[in-house]
Tab-separated table of C-alpha atoms in Angstrom:
chain	number	residue	atom	x	y	z
A	1	MET	CA	-27.489	-1.864	-16.247
A	2	MET	CA	-26.028	-4.711	-14.278
A	3	THR	CA	-24.555	-3.828	-10.787
A	4	ARG	CA	-20.745	-4.174	-10.644
A	5	THR	CA	-19.505	-6.169	-7.619
A	6	VAL	CA	-16.124	-5.868	-5.884
A	7	VAL	CA	-14.887	-8.085	-3.046
A	8	ILE	CA	-12.436	-6.304	-0.713
A	9	ALA	CA	-10.501	-8.517	1.621
A	10	GLY	CA	-8.983	-6.811	4.759
A	11	ALA	CA	-11.455	-3.728	4.356
A	12	SER	CA	-11.274	-2.620	8.040
A	13	GLY	CA	-8.141	-0.552	7.897
A	14	PHE	CA	-7.437	2.902	6.592
A	15	ILE	CA	-7.099	1.872	2.860
A	16	GLY	CA	-9.909	-0.630	3.123
A	17	SER	CA	-12.443	1.805	4.568
A	18	TYR	CA	-11.452	4.291	1.940
A	19	PHE	CA	-11.933	1.827	-0.891
A	20	ARG	CA	-15.333	0.659	0.384
A	21	ARG	CA	-16.612	4.270	0.352
A	22	ARG	CA	-15.241	5.181	-2.956
A	23	PHE	CA	-16.358	1.828	-4.805
A	24	ALA	CA	-19.880	2.637	-3.157
A	25	ASP	CA	-19.655	6.164	-4.453
A	26	ALA	CA	-18.841	4.854	-7.873
A	27	GLY	CA	-21.894	2.505	-7.809
A	28	TRP	CA	-20.262	-0.766	-7.098
A	29	GLN	CA	-21.807	-3.239	-4.853
A	30	VAL	CA	-19.195	-4.065	-2.131
A	31	ARG	CA	-18.708	-7.346	-0.318
A	32	THR	CA	-16.080	-7.885	2.265
A	33	VAL	CA	-13.812	-10.600	3.681
A	34	GLY	CA	-12.496	-10.256	7.160
A	35	ARG	CA	-12.187	-11.119	10.816
A	36	GLY	CA	-15.216	-8.952	12.027
A	37	PRO	CA	-18.819	-9.968	12.237
A	38	SER	CA	-19.876	-7.293	9.814
A	39	SER	CA	-17.911	-8.843	6.979
A	40	ASP	CA	-19.656	-10.991	4.447
A	41	ALA	CA	-17.322	-13.661	4.978
A	42	GLN	CA	-14.854	-14.567	7.587
A	43	TRP	CA	-11.138	-15.840	6.998
A	44	ASN	CA	-11.854	-19.245	8.620
A	45	ASP	CA	-14.762	-20.129	6.386
A	46	ASP	CA	-13.669	-21.089	2.687
A	47	GLY	CA	-17.284	-21.802	1.709
A	48	ALA	CA	-18.421	-18.341	2.635
A	49	ILE	CA	-15.434	-16.631	0.856
A	50	THR	CA	-16.239	-18.623	-2.336
A	51	LYS	CA	-19.924	-17.576	-2.004
A	52	ALA	CA	-18.935	-13.899	-1.536
A	53	LEU	CA	-16.504	-14.186	-4.620
A	54	ASP	CA	-18.750	-16.134	-7.008
A	55	GLY	CA	-20.058	-14.029	-9.778
A	56	THR	CA	-18.049	-10.759	-8.857
A	57	GLU	CA	-15.963	-8.868	-11.267
A	58	LEU	CA	-13.035	-7.803	-9.086
A	59	LEU	CA	-11.103	-9.010	-6.033
A	60	VAL	CA	-9.081	-6.504	-4.073
A	61	ASN	CA	-6.851	-8.057	-1.213
A	62	LEU	CA	-5.635	-5.570	1.328
A	63	ALA	CA	-5.320	-7.980	4.242
A	64	GLY	CA	-2.120	-7.756	6.342
A	65	ARG	CA	-1.107	-6.956	9.904
A	66	SER	CA	0.634	-3.561	10.304
A	67	VAL	CA	4.370	-3.491	10.057
A	68	ASN	CA	4.531	-0.454	12.486
A	69	CYS	CA	5.842	-2.636	15.296
A	70	ARG	CA	9.029	-4.094	16.725
A	71	TYR	CA	9.948	-7.044	14.694
A	72	ASP	CA	10.177	-9.825	17.492
A	73	GLU	CA	9.551	-13.396	16.771
A	74	ARG	CA	5.801	-13.239	17.376
A	75	HIS	CA	5.321	-10.181	15.366
A	76	ARG	CA	7.250	-11.483	12.515
A	77	GLN	CA	5.164	-14.475	12.310
A	78	GLU	CA	1.880	-12.468	12.524
A	79	ILE	CA	3.220	-10.233	9.746
A	80	LEU	CA	3.912	-13.187	7.425
A	81	ASP	CA	0.801	-15.225	8.251
A	82	SER	CA	-1.501	-12.198	7.832
A	83	ARG	CA	-0.267	-11.959	4.262
A	84	VAL	CA	0.492	-15.344	3.020
A	85	LEU	CA	-2.327	-17.297	4.756
A	86	THR	CA	-5.143	-14.942	3.660
A	87	THR	CA	-3.821	-14.921	0.032
A	88	ARG	CA	-3.794	-18.713	0.161
A	89	ALA	CA	-7.383	-18.779	1.395
A	90	LEU	CA	-8.385	-16.422	-1.316
A	91	GLY	CA	-6.726	-18.612	-3.909
A	92	ARG	CA	-8.589	-21.600	-2.668
A	93	ALA	CA	-11.853	-19.660	-2.740
A	94	VAL	CA	-11.478	-18.128	-6.262
A	95	ALA	CA	-10.486	-21.690	-7.572
A	96	ALA	CA	-13.828	-22.957	-6.319
A	97	CYS	CA	-15.948	-20.248	-7.912
A	98	ASP	CA	-18.153	-21.211	-10.971
A	99	GLU	CA	-17.803	-17.569	-12.026
A	100	PRO	CA	-14.578	-16.260	-10.707
A	101	PRO	CA	-13.595	-12.618	-10.628
A	102	ARG	CA	-11.977	-11.482	-13.777
A	103	THR	CA	-9.168	-9.458	-11.822
A	104	TRP	CA	-7.532	-10.214	-8.512
A	105	ILE	CA	-5.354	-7.356	-7.432
A	106	ASN	CA	-3.344	-8.515	-4.280
A	107	SER	CA	-1.426	-6.138	-2.146
A	108	SER	CA	2.389	-6.229	-2.095
A	109	THR	CA	4.815	-3.694	-1.096
A	110	GLY	CA	7.403	-1.310	-2.566
A	111	THR	CA	9.822	-2.333	0.119
A	112	ILE	CA	10.359	-5.454	-1.942
A	113	TYR	CA	13.137	-3.530	-3.720
A	114	ARG	CA	16.523	-2.906	-2.216
A	115	HIS	CA	17.680	0.316	-0.457
A	116	ALA	CA	18.180	2.667	-3.399
A	117	GLU	CA	19.722	6.083	-3.493
A	118	ASP	CA	21.240	5.830	-6.748
A	119	ARG	CA	18.449	5.173	-9.253
A	120	PRO	CA	14.754	4.419	-9.227
A	121	GLN	CA	13.328	0.716	-9.138
A	122	SER	CA	11.012	-0.136	-11.870
A	123	GLU	CA	9.081	-3.328	-12.266
A	124	ILE	CA	11.440	-4.351	-15.058
A	125	ALA	CA	14.802	-3.106	-14.042
A	126	GLY	CA	14.259	-3.006	-10.175
A	127	GLU	CA	16.453	-5.093	-7.922
A	128	LEU	CA	14.814	-6.933	-5.017
A	129	GLY	CA	16.305	-6.407	-1.652
A	130	SER	CA	17.081	-8.706	1.381
A	131	GLY	CA	16.098	-9.069	4.907
A	132	PHE	CA	12.824	-9.741	6.580
A	133	SER	CA	10.648	-7.244	5.061
A	134	VAL	CA	11.706	-8.349	1.629
A	135	ASP	CA	11.359	-12.062	2.555
A	136	VAL	CA	7.756	-11.428	3.578
A	137	ALA	CA	6.986	-9.473	0.234
A	138	ARG	CA	8.584	-12.394	-1.762
A	139	ALA	CA	6.405	-15.027	0.039
A	140	TRP	CA	3.338	-12.833	-0.369
A	141	GLU	CA	3.864	-12.486	-4.120
A	142	ASP	CA	4.856	-16.400	-4.472
A	143	GLU	CA	1.597	-17.290	-2.754
A	144	LEU	CA	-0.356	-15.210	-5.314
A	145	ALA	CA	1.583	-16.681	-8.150
A	146	SER	CA	0.976	-20.293	-6.983
A	147	ALA	CA	-2.806	-19.880	-6.957
A	148	VAL	CA	-4.246	-22.001	-9.931
A	149	VAL	CA	-6.834	-19.617	-11.119
A	150	PRO	CA	-6.705	-19.616	-14.937
A	151	GLU	CA	-9.706	-17.490	-15.477
A	152	THR	CA	-8.570	-14.708	-13.238
A	153	ARG	CA	-5.999	-12.232	-13.966
A	154	LYS	CA	-3.463	-11.718	-10.973
A	155	ILE	CA	-1.674	-8.439	-10.314
A	156	PRO	CA	0.611	-8.142	-7.205
A	157	LEU	CA	0.425	-4.295	-6.495
A	158	ARG	CA	3.621	-3.074	-5.006
A	159	ILE	CA	2.334	-0.196	-2.978
A	160	ALA	CA	4.445	2.510	-1.623
A	161	ILE	CA	3.539	4.359	1.670
A	162	VAL	CA	0.016	5.411	1.356
A	163	LEU	CA	-1.055	8.853	2.434
A	164	GLY	CA	-4.590	10.443	3.070
A	165	PRO	CA	-6.786	11.989	5.484
A	166	GLY	CA	-6.883	9.934	8.658
A	167	GLY	CA	-4.149	7.718	7.570
A	168	GLY	CA	-1.750	6.711	10.269
A	169	VAL	CA	1.592	6.691	8.316
A	170	MET	CA	1.977	10.519	8.511
A	171	THR	CA	0.880	10.877	12.164
A	172	PRO	CA	4.373	10.189	13.628
A	173	PHE	CA	5.952	12.733	11.216
A	174	ARG	CA	3.311	15.317	12.152
A	175	ASN	CA	3.656	14.750	15.889
A	176	LEU	CA	7.321	15.132	15.740
A	177	ALA	CA	7.101	18.287	13.673
A	178	ARG	CA	4.699	19.679	16.330
A	179	LEU	CA	7.254	19.003	19.043
A	180	GLY	CA	9.916	20.676	17.289
A	181	LEU	CA	11.665	17.491	16.137
A	182	GLY	CA	10.639	17.799	12.424
A	183	GLY	CA	14.063	17.966	10.951
A	184	HIS	CA	15.485	15.288	8.710
A	185	MET	CA	15.849	11.784	9.957
A	186	GLY	CA	19.197	9.954	9.784
A	187	PRO	CA	21.332	11.111	6.776
A	188	GLY	CA	18.148	12.748	5.283
A	189	THR	CA	19.118	11.483	1.725
A	190	GLN	CA	16.907	8.352	1.883
A	191	LYS	CA	14.079	8.481	-0.695
A	192	PHE	CA	10.514	8.453	0.317
A	193	SER	CA	8.196	6.666	-2.031
A	194	TRP	CA	4.477	7.504	-1.448
A	195	ILE	CA	1.013	7.446	-3.070
A	196	HIS	CA	-2.151	9.325	-2.127
A	197	VAL	CA	-4.994	6.846	-1.182
A	198	GLU	CA	-7.295	8.362	-3.938
A	199	ASP	CA	-4.549	7.601	-6.605
A	200	LEU	CA	-4.299	4.242	-5.200
A	201	PHE	CA	-7.974	3.660	-5.590
A	202	ARG	CA	-7.862	5.046	-9.061
A	203	THR	CA	-4.931	2.684	-9.846
A	204	VAL	CA	-7.055	-0.289	-8.904
A	205	LEU	CA	-9.761	0.766	-11.370
A	206	PHE	CA	-7.259	1.519	-14.040
A	207	LEU	CA	-5.645	-1.873	-13.776
A	208	HIS	CA	-9.086	-3.616	-13.745
A	209	ALA	CA	-9.979	-1.790	-17.009
A	210	ARG	CA	-7.003	-2.845	-18.809
A	211	PRO	CA	-6.546	-6.647	-19.324
A	212	GLU	CA	-3.258	-6.139	-21.222
A	213	LEU	CA	-1.554	-5.194	-17.877
A	214	SER	CA	-0.174	-8.046	-15.909
A	215	GLY	CA	2.588	-9.067	-13.475
A	216	PRO	CA	3.800	-6.770	-10.683
A	217	VAL	CA	2.818	-3.282	-10.849
A	218	ASN	CA	4.308	-0.419	-8.818
A	219	ALA	CA	1.760	1.994	-7.049
A	220	ALA	CA	3.682	5.038	-6.208
A	221	SER	CA	3.828	8.642	-7.153
A	222	PRO	CA	6.384	9.343	-9.972
A	223	TYR	CA	7.657	12.275	-7.872
A	224	THR	CA	9.645	10.702	-4.936
A	225	VAL	CA	11.339	12.960	-2.389
A	226	ASP	CA	14.187	12.466	-0.069
A	227	ASN	CA	13.763	12.652	3.810
A	228	ARG	CA	14.851	16.219	4.100
A	229	GLU	CA	12.246	17.395	1.671
A	230	LEU	CA	9.441	15.116	3.219
A	231	MET	CA	10.084	16.780	6.644
A	232	ALA	CA	10.342	20.213	5.243
A	233	LEU	CA	6.893	19.751	3.348
A	234	VAL	CA	5.458	18.217	6.640
A	235	ARG	CA	6.487	21.409	8.577
A	236	ARG	CA	5.217	23.704	5.981
A	237	SER	CA	1.763	21.855	5.961
A	238	LEU	CA	1.582	22.545	9.652
A	239	GLY	CA	2.988	26.256	9.543
A	240	ILE	CA	6.089	25.262	11.431
A	241	ALA	CA	9.295	26.987	10.264
A	242	PHE	CA	11.980	24.723	12.009
A	243	GLY	CA	12.612	21.240	13.179
A	244	VAL	CA	15.493	19.650	14.887
A	245	PRO	CA	17.124	16.726	12.869
A	246	THR	CA	17.043	13.281	14.550
A	247	PRO	CA	20.294	11.312	14.085
A	248	SER	CA	20.242	7.454	13.289
A	249	TRP	CA	21.440	6.464	16.765
A	250	LEU	CA	18.627	8.482	18.387
A	251	LEU	CA	16.009	6.889	16.248
A	252	GLU	CA	17.367	3.496	17.002
A	253	ALA	CA	16.908	4.296	20.769
A	254	GLY	CA	13.590	5.865	20.272
A	255	SER	CA	12.076	3.230	18.078
A	256	VAL	CA	12.586	0.711	21.055
A	257	LEU	CA	10.581	3.111	23.207
A	258	ILE	CA	7.819	3.639	20.629
A	259	ARG	CA	7.881	0.066	19.688
A	260	THR	CA	8.507	0.426	15.840
A	261	GLN	CA	11.388	-0.163	13.384
A	262	THR	CA	13.912	2.403	12.150
A	263	GLU	CA	13.724	0.627	8.718
A	264	LEU	CA	10.235	2.384	8.300
A	265	VAL	CA	12.077	5.848	8.195
A	266	LEU	CA	15.695	4.918	7.181
A	267	LYS	CA	15.230	2.561	4.275
A	268	SER	CA	15.531	4.392	0.985
A	269	ARG	CA	12.561	3.407	-1.056
A	270	TRP	CA	12.742	4.769	-4.662
A	271	VAL	CA	9.792	3.063	-6.401
A	272	GLU	CA	9.101	4.026	-10.026
A	273	PRO	CA	5.549	3.371	-11.455
A	274	ARG	CA	6.797	2.666	-15.032
A	275	LYS	CA	4.053	0.445	-15.978
A	276	LEU	CA	1.316	3.022	-14.947
A	277	LEU	CA	3.111	5.784	-16.522
A	278	ASP	CA	3.704	3.843	-19.779
A	279	ALA	CA	-0.005	2.870	-19.930
A	280	GLY	CA	-1.124	6.460	-19.631
A	281	PHE	CA	-2.218	6.684	-15.932
A	282	ALA	CA	-2.545	10.190	-14.771
A	283	PHE	CA	-1.920	10.923	-11.087
A	284	GLU	CA	-4.333	13.436	-9.286
A	285	TYR	CA	-1.777	13.873	-6.482
A	286	PRO	CA	1.612	13.707	-8.274
A	287	SER	CA	3.429	15.998	-5.915
A	288	LEU	CA	3.829	15.497	-2.098
A	289	ALA	CA	3.212	19.171	-1.442
A	290	GLY	CA	-0.327	18.910	-2.845
A	291	ALA	CA	-1.064	15.630	-1.187
A	292	LEU	CA	0.006	16.992	2.242
A	293	ASN	CA	-2.120	20.129	1.741
A	294	GLU	CA	-5.207	18.028	0.881
A	295	ILE	CA	-4.419	15.818	4.117
A	296	ALA	CA	-4.021	18.993	6.234
A	297	THR	CA	-7.172	20.619	4.958
A	298	GLY	CA	-9.223	17.590	4.556
A	299	ARG	CA	-10.460	18.740	1.147
A	300	PRO	CA	-10.021	16.029	-1.534
A	301	LYS	CA	-10.443	16.786	-5.160
A	302	PRO	CA	-13.630	15.443	-6.377
A	303	SER	CA	-13.099	12.135	-8.480
A	304	LEU	CA	-15.135	9.292	-9.650
A	305	THR	CA	-12.543	7.782	-11.904
């Protein structure tokens, strides 16, 4: 049997490291594109990227600077460039391949939708929002759309907040809970859309195996929680009974000190994975309680699919 090959771009972070291990576990050959010397190709070398991609079956682009920072002018440009310019480079490389990958799954973000507390935002009926984060997401998806690669199916994957052992997103919530500040943040009614990293990996395999699926796909658990429930579950996973709520004004002040944006906790993200559900995708971690328990114990369910 011929070895299946995947190229992971931006493979050094939490998600990329997990994907590298899981693809290898499933018997795939893994090639990487990145900035480090251990990568098979570096971002400033179009020829090397093309060589890495030629003859492969799947391209997964996870490249993008962390948004967990203050949005000053320098950071805004870095966030935008790290998404748009890497996608552009991959587009050039795929176009130059003699045997291009069949599927190109490119990261996007569930933050592309508006602040929503009234109804979930699906791929068909969802309404795009406004502001810097949405502008970045639009530019990211526009760059993917503009790549002229007729033999390669392109899917912008609108990913919710990704959870998993060792993932940095939950660390601030858990630290606040340990300090006794694990109550709800701001109004507490804002929605928290999320996906376990194992389900994100399984989503990529699922989409690659179904050529009839195209266009944007939402990657999020079908069971969104609000911030009150999120923090209650975080406390429960740590065995902590009570947490003091954090009002919005205090979050604004604190975000300057810890150099991040309150949007990351105050924006209501209600992302519905309608395309995945309609296609029959079954989540291994549909409930946040189960996902947080797995993260706390470090005992994932065995899965190779």
